[in-house]
Coordinates of C-alpha atoms in Angstrom, one line a residue:
X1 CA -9.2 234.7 -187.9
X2 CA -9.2 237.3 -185.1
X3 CA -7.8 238.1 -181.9
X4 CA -8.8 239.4 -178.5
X5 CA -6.4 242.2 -176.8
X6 CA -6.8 245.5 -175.4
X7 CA -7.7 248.6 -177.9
X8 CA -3.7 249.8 -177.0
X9 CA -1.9 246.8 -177.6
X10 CA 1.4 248.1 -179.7
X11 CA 1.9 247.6 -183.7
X12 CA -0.3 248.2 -186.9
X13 CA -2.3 245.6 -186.3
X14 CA -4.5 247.3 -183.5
X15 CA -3.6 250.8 -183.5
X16 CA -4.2 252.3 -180.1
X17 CA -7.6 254.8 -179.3
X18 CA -5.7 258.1 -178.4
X19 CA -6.8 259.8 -175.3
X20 CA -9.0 262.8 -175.7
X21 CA -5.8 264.9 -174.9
X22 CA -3.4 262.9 -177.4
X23 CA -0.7 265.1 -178.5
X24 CA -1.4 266.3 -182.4
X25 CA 1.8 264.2 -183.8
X26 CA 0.3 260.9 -182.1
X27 CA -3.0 261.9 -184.1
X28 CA -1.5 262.3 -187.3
X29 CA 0.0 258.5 -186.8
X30 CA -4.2 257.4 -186.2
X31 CA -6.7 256.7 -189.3
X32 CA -8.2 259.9 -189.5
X33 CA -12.2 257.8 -190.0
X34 CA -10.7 255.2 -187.2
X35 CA -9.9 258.9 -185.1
X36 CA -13.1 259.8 -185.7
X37 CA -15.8 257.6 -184.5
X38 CA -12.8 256.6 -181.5
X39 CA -13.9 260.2 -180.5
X40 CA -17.6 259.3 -180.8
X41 CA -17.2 256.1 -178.5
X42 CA -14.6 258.4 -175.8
X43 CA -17.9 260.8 -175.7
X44 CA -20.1 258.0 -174.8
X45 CA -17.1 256.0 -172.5
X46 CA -14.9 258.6 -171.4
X47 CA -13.9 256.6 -168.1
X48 CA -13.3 253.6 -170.8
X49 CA -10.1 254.9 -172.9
X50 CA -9.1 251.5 -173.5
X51 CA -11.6 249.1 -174.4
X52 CA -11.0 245.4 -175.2
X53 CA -11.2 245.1 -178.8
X54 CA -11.6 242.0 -181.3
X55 CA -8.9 242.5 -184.0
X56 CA -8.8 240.5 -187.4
X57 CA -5.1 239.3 -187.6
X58 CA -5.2 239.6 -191.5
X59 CA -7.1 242.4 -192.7
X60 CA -9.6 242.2 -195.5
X61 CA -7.6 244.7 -197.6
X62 CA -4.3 242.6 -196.9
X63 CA -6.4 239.4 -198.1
X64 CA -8.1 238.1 -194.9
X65 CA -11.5 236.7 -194.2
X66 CA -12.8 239.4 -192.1
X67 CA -14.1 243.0 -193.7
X68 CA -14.0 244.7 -190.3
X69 CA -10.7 245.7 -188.5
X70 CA -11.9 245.9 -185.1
X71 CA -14.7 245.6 -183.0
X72 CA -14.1 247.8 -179.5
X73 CA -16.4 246.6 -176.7
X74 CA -17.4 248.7 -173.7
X75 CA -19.4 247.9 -170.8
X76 CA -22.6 249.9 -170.4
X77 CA -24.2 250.6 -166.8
X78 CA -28.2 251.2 -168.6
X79 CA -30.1 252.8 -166.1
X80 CA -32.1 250.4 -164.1
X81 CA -34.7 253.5 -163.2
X82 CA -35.9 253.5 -166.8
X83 CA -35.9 249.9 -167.3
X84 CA -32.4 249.8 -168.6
X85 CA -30.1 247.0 -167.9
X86 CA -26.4 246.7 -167.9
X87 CA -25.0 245.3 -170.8
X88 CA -22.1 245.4 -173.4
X89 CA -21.9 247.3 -175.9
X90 CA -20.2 246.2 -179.1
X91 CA -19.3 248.7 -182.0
X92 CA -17.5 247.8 -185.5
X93 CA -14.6 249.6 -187.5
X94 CA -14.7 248.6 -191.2
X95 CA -17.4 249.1 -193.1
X96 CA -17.3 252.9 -193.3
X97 CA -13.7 254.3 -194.9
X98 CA -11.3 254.1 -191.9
X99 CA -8.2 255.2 -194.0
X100 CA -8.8 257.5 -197.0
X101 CA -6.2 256.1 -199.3
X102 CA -8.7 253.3 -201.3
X103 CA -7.7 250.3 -200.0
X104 CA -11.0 249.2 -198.7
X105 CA -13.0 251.7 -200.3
X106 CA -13.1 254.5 -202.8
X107 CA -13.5 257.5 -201.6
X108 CA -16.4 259.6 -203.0
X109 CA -16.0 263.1 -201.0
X110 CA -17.2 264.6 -197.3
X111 CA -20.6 264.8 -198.0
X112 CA -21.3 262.1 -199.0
X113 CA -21.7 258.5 -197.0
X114 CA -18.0 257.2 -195.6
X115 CA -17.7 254.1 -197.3
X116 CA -20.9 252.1 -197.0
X117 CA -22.3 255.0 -194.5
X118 CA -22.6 253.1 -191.8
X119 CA -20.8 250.8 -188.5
X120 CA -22.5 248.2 -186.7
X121 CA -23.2 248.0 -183.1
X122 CA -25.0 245.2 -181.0
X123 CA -26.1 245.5 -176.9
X124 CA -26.0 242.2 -175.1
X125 CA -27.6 241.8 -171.7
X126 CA -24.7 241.5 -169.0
X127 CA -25.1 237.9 -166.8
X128 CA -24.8 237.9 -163.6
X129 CA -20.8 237.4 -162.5
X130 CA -19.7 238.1 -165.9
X131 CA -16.3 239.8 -165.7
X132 CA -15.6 240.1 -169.7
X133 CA -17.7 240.6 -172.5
X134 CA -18.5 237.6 -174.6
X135 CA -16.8 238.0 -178.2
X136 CA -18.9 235.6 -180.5
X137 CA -20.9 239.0 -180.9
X138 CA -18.1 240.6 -183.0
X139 CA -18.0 237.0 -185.3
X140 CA -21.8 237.9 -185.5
X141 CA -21.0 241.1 -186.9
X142 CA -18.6 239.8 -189.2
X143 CA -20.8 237.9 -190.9
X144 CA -22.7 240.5 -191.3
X145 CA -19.9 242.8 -192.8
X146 CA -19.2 239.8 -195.3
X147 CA -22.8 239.6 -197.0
X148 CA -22.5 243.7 -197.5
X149 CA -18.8 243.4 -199.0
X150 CA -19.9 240.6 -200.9
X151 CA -23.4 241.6 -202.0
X152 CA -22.7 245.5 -201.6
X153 CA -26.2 246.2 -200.3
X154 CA -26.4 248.1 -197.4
X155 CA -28.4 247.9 -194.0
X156 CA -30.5 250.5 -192.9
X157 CA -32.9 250.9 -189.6
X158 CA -35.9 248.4 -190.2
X159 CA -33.9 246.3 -191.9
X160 CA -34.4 241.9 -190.9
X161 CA -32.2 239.8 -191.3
X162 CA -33.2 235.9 -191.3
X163 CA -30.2 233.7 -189.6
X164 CA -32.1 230.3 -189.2
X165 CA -29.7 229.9 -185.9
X166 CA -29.1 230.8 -182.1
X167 CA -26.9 233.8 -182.6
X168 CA -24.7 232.3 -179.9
X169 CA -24.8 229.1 -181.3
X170 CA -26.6 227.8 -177.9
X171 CA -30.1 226.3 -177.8
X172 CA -31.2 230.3 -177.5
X173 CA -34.9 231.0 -179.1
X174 CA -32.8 234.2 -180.7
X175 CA -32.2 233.4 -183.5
X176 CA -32.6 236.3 -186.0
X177 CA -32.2 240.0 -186.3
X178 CA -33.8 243.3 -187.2
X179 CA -32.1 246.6 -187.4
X180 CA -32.4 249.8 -185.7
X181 CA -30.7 253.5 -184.8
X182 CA -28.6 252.4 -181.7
X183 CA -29.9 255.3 -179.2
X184 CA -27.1 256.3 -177.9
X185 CA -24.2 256.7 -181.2
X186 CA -24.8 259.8 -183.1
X187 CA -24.0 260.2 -186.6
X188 CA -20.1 261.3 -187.3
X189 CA -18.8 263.3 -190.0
X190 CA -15.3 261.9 -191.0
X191 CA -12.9 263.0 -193.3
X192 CA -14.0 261.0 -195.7
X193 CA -18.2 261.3 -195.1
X194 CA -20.7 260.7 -192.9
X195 CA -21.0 257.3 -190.3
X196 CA -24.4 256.5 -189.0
X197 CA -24.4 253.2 -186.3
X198 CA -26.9 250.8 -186.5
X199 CA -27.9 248.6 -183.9
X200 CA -28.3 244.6 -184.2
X201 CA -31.1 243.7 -182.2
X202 CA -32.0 239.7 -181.4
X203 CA -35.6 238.3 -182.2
X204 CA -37.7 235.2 -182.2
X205 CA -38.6 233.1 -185.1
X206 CA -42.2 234.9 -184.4
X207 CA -40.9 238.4 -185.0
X208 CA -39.1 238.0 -187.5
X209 CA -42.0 236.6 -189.3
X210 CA -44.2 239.3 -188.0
X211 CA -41.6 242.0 -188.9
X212 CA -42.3 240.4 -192.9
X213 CA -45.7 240.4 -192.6
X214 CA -46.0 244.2 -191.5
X215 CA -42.5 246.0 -190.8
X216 CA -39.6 246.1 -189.2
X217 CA -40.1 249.2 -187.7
X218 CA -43.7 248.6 -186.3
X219 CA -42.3 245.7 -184.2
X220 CA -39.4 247.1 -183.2
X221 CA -41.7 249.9 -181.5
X222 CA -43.4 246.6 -179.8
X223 CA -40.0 245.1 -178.4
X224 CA -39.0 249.1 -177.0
X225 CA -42.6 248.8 -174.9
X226 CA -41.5 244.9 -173.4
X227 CA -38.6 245.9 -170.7
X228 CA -37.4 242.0 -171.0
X229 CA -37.7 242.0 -174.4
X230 CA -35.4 244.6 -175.3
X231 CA -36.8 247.9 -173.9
X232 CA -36.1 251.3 -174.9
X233 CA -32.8 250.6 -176.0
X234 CA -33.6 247.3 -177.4
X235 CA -31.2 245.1 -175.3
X236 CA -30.5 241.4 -176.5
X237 CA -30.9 239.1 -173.7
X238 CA -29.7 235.7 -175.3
X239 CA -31.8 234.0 -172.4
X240 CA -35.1 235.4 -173.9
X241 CA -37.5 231.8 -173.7
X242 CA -40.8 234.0 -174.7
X243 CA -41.5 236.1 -177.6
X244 CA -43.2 239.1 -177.3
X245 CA -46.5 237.9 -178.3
X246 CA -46.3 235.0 -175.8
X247 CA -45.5 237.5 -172.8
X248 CA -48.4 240.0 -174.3
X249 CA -51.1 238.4 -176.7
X250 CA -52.6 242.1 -177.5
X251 CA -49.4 243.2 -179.3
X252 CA -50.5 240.0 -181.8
X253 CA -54.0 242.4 -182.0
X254 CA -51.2 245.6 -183.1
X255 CA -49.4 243.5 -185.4
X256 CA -52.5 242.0 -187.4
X257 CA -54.4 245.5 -187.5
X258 CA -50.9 246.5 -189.1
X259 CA -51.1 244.1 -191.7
X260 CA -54.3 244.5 -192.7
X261 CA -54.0 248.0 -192.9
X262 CA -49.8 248.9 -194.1
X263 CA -49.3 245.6 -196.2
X264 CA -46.4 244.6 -196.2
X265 CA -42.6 246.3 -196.6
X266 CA -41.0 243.5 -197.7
X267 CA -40.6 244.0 -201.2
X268 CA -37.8 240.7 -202.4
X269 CA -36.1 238.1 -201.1
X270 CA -33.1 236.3 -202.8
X271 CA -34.4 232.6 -202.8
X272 CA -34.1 229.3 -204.0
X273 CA -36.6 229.4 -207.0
X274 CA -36.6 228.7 -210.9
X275 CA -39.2 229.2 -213.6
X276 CA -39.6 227.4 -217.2
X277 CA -41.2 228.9 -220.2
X278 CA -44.2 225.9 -220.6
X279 CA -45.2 227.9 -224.1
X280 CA -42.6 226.3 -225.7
X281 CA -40.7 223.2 -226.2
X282 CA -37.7 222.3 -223.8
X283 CA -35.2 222.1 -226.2
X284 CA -35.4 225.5 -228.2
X285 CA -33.0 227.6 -226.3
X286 CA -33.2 230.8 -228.5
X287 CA -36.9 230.9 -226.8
X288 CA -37.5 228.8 -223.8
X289 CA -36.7 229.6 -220.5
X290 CA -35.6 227.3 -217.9
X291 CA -33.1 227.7 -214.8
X292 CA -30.3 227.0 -217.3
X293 CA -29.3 226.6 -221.1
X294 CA -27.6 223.0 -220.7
X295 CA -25.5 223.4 -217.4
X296 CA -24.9 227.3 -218.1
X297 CA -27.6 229.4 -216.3
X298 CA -28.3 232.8 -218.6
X299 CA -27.2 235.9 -217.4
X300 CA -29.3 238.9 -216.0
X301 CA -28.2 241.7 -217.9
X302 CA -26.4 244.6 -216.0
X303 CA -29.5 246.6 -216.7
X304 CA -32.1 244.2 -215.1
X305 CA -29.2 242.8 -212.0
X306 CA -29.5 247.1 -211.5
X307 CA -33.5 247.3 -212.1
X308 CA -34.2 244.8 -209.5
X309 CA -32.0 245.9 -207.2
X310 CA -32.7 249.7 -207.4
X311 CA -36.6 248.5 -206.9
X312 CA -35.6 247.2 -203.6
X313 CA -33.3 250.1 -202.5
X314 CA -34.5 253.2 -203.9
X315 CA -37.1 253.5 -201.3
X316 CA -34.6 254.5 -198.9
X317 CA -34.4 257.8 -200.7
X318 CA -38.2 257.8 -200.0
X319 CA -40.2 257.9 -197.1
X320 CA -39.5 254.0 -196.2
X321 CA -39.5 251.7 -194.2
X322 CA -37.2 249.3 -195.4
X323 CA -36.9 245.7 -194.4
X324 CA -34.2 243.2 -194.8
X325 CA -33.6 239.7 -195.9
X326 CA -32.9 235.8 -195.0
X327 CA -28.9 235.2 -194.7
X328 CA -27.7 232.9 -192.5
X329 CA -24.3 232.0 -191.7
X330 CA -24.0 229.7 -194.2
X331 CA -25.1 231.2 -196.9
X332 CA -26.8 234.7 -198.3
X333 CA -30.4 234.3 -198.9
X334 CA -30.3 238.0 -199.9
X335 CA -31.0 241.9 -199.0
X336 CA -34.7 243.6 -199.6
X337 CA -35.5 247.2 -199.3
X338 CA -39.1 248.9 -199.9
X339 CA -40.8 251.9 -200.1
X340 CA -44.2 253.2 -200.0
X341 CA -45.0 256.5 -201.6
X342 CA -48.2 255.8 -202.7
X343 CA -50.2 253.2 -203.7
X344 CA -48.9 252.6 -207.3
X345 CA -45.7 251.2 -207.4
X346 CA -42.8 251.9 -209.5
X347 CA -40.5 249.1 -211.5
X348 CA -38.6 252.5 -213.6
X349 CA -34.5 252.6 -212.9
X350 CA -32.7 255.5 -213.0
X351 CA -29.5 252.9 -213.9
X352 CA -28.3 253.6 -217.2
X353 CA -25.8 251.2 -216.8
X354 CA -25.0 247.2 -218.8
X355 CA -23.0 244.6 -218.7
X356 CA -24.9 243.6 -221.5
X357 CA -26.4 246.2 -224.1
X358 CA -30.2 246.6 -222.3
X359 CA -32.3 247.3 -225.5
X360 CA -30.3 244.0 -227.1
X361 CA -32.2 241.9 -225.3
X362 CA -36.2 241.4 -226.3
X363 CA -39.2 240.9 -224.4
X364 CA -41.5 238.2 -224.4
X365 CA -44.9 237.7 -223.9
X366 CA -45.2 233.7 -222.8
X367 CA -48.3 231.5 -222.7
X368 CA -47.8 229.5 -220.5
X369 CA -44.9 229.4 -217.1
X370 CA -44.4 227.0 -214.1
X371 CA -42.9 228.6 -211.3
X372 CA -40.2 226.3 -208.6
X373 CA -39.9 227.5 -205.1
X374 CA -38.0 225.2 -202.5
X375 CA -40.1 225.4 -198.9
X376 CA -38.9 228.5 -197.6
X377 CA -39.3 230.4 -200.2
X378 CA -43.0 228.7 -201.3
X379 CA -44.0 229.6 -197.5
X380 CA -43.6 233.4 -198.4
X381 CA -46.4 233.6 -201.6
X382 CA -49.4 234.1 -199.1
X383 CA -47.3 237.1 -198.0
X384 CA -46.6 238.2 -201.7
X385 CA -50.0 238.1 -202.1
X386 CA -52.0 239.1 -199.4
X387 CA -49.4 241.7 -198.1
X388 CA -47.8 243.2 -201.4
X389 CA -49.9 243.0 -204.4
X390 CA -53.2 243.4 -202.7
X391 CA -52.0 246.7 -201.6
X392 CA -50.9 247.7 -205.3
X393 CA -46.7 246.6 -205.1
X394 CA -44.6 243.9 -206.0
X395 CA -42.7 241.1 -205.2
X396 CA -39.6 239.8 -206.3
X397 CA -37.5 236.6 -206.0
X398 CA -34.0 237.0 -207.1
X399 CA -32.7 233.9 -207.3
X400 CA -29.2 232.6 -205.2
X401 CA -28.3 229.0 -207.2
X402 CA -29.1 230.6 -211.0
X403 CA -29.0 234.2 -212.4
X404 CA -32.2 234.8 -212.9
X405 CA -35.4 236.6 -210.9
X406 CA -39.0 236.7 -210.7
X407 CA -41.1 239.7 -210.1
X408 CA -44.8 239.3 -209.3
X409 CA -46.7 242.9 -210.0
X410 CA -50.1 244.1 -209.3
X411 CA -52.3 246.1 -211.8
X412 CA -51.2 249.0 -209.9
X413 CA -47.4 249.0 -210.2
X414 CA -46.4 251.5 -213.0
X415 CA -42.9 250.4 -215.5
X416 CA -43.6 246.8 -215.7
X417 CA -43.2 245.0 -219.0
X418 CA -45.8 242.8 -217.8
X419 CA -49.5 243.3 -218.8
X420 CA -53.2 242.5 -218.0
X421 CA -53.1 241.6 -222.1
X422 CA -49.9 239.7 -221.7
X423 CA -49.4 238.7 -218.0
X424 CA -46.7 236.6 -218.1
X425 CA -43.3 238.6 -220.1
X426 CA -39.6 237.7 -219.7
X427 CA -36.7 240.2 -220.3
X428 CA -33.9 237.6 -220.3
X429 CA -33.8 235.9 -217.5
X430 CA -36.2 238.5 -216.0
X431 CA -39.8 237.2 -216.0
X432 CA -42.7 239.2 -214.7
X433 CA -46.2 237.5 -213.7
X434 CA -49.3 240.5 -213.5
X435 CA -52.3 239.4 -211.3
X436 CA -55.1 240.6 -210.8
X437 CA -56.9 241.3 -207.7
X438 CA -59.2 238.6 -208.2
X439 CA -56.8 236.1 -209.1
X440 CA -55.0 237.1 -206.3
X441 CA -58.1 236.3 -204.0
X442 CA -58.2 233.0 -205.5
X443 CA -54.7 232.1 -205.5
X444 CA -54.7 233.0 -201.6
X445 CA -57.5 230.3 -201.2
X446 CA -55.9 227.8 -203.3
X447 CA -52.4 228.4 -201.4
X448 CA -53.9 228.3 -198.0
X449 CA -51.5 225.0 -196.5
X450 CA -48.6 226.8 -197.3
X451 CA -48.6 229.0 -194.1
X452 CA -48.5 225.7 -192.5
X453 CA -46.1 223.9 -194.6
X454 CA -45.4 221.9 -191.9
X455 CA -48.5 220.0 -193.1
X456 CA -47.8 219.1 -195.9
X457 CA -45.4 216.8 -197.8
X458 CA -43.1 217.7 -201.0
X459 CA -43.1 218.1 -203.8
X460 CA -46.5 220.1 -203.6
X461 CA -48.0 221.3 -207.2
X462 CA -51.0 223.5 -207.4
X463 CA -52.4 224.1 -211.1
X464 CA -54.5 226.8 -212.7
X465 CA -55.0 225.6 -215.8
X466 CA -57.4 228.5 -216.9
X467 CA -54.6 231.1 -216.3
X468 CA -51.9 228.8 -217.4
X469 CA -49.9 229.2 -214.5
X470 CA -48.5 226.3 -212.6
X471 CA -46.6 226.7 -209.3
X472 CA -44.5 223.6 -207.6
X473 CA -42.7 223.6 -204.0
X474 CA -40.0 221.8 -204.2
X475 CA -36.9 220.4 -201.6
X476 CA -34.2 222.1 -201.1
X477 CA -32.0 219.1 -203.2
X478 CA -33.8 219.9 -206.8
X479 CA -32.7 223.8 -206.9
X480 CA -28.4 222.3 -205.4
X481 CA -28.1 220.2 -208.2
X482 CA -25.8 221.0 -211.2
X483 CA -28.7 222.0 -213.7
X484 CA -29.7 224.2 -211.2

């Protein structure tokens, strides 16, 4: 639950933003990270001291709902001589380290980043007449702050994020997100680290999609260079009816010479998939691999939850371009992250750390496996394919209803347990398929419908009984029930 009331409404439950002149015993009083990035929005708003704010009545470290305390929003005049419109300007407190004292989040020194390193911020095009700024922006971002508490993955500028809904909840064609540097916030050192912002930015089913294909940063270069589409500060305007593509059909030309040159960023999605070990019988649990062991689903170790993981993220660390993942407010479809050194990839961890002892569990090579995708996540194998392992990377699906993942790899990608000898290997509930190039090639012919599943009625099997591989799309009910 939250409530609306000005930034200086009295009490510990929305501490007032101190003037820029606020005497030093006031200041004490304040949240020295809340002090901090106050002073980064009074540099931005100095005629706006006071902002109305959205406050959670019960804060997360008290047991409420919502992770972030506040969300102060301004009004923003843009600058209609660079194609700038007005618009409001929302900015969280929460997910970076507001207090110091570890009740949200440990601390971990100055240098480092202040709590998850990061607030969010979202622009929304002002309407005509309208007198206050809209709050079901700040639920928005609440949502978002719960899949990063929850999950502990982090956003970074590139990022997608699929919401499978009108972020309004109207019949608006926005209906997903990418992320982005807002332009205007710069980076804040706290006491406790450092605070980036990154801006939320609305996009079209056809974005998103393209921003999967390619990157998120390549189109949101595109929406900065379409004024009514977001321009240069990439402004939401909830009123959008036409993606970009539709108001300029040669950015489609940009985005396919992307493709075919970059590949794709998107390295994983969390999914609704499952995979069964066809080398051996059903009932041998010591070495068959289903979703689940009776109505118990097997565990990823600590070692592999950390490998996959760390395969998504570490690109951040290197020259990436990272891209993020479906959630909707419903449920968590899942965080990816990429990176693109070169053109072998890397499955090695630096994590030394297990829930369960790492070189306790064996690898196997398997015969034989049948992979289970429901429609969603079946619809992104051409893009596994053609944009990741044609270009030497990986793909993984980690999946959301059982413990367990699976990571396609190309011949190129360098740590895999996987090999052209043994092409199908599980570590746990880990299991790696290697392809190569030309079975890729085939497999994107064979698989041709599914970017068009629309077409098509489930369940849908396709077989190669040659290679032993067997992959099934599946509804949505098989992967909810209790086995699964």
């Amino acid at each position: 639950m939250a409530e609306l009331r000005p930034s200086v409404a009295p009490g510990p439950a929305a501490p007032p933003a101190p003037a820029p002149s606020a005497p030093p015993a006031f200041a004490s009083l304040f949240p020295p990270g809340l002090h901090a990035i106050y002073g980064e929005c009074r540099r931005l708003y100095p005629d706006q001291p006071n902002p109305l704010q959205v406050t959670a009545i019960v804060k997360y470290w008290l047991g409420g709902p919502d992770p972030l305390d506040y969300v102060s929003m301004y009004r923003n005049v843009g600058s209609p001589s660079a194609n700038i419109p007005e618009h409001w300007h929302y900015i969280s407190f929460g997910l970076s380290d507001l207090y110091g004292d570890s009740r949200v989040h440990e601390f971990t020194g100055t240098d480092g980043p202040s709590g998850f390193g990061f607030e969010l911020t979202f622009r929304l095009k002002r309407e005509t007449g309208e007198s206050a700024p809209p709050t079901w922006p700040a639920e928005l971002m609440q949502g978002l702050a719960r899949y990063v508490f929850q999950s502990e993955n982090t956003f970074c500028s590139g990022d997608h994020v699929s919401w499978h809904s009108p972020l309004d909840n109207s019949e608006s064609r926005i209906q997903h997100m990418l992320l982005t540097e807002d332009p205007q916030m710069q980076p804040v050192q706290t006491p406790f680290g450092v605070v980036t912002f990154l801006q939320i930015v609305g996009v079209c089913t056809e974005e998103l999609h393209s921003a999967q294909q390619w990157n998120g940063q390549g189109i949101l270069e595109l929406l900065r260079t379409v004024p009514v589409a977001g321009g240069p500060w990439l402004i939401t305007d909830m009123r959008r009816g036409e993606t970009i593509f539709e108001i300029d059909p040669h950015l489609q030309e940009r985005v396919d010479k992307g493709i075919e040159t970059d590949g794709s960023n998107l390295s994983g999605v969390s999914a609704k998939c499952a995979w069964d070990d066809l080398s051996r019988p059903p009932e041998d649990d010591e070495d068959s691999r289903s979703i689940c062991i009776g109505t118990q689903p097997r565990r990823l170790s600590g070692k592999d939850t950390e490998q996959i993981r760390e395969t998504l993220r570490r690109g951040l660390e290197i020259n990436s371009k990272p891209v993020l993942p479906p959630i909707n407010p419903q449920r968590q479809n899942g965080l990816t992250h990429d990176r693109t050194p070169s053109r072998k990839d890397s499955l090695e961890s630096d994590s030394s750390t297990a829930i369960i002892p790492h070189e306790l569990i064996r690898t196997r090579q398997l015969e034989s496996v049948h992979l289970k995708f429901n429609q969603e996540s079946g619809a992104l194998i051409p893009l596994c394919l053609r944009g990741r392992l044609l270009h030497g990377r990986h793909f993984t699906y980690k999946s959301i209803t059982g413990d367990m993942a699976i990571t396609f790899v190309s011949t190129g990608v360098e740590g895999a347990f996987a090999t052209e000898e043994h092409p199908y290997a599980a570590h746990g509930p880990w299991l790696q398929i290697l392809l190569t190039e030309e079975f890729v090639e085939k497999m994107l012919e064979d698989l041709e419908d599914l970017t068009s599943p629309e077409e098509f009625k489930l369940p849908k099997e396709y077989s190669w009984p040659e290679k032993k591989l067997k992959v099934s799309i599946l509804p949505d009910v098989v992967f909810d029930s209790p086995l699964h």
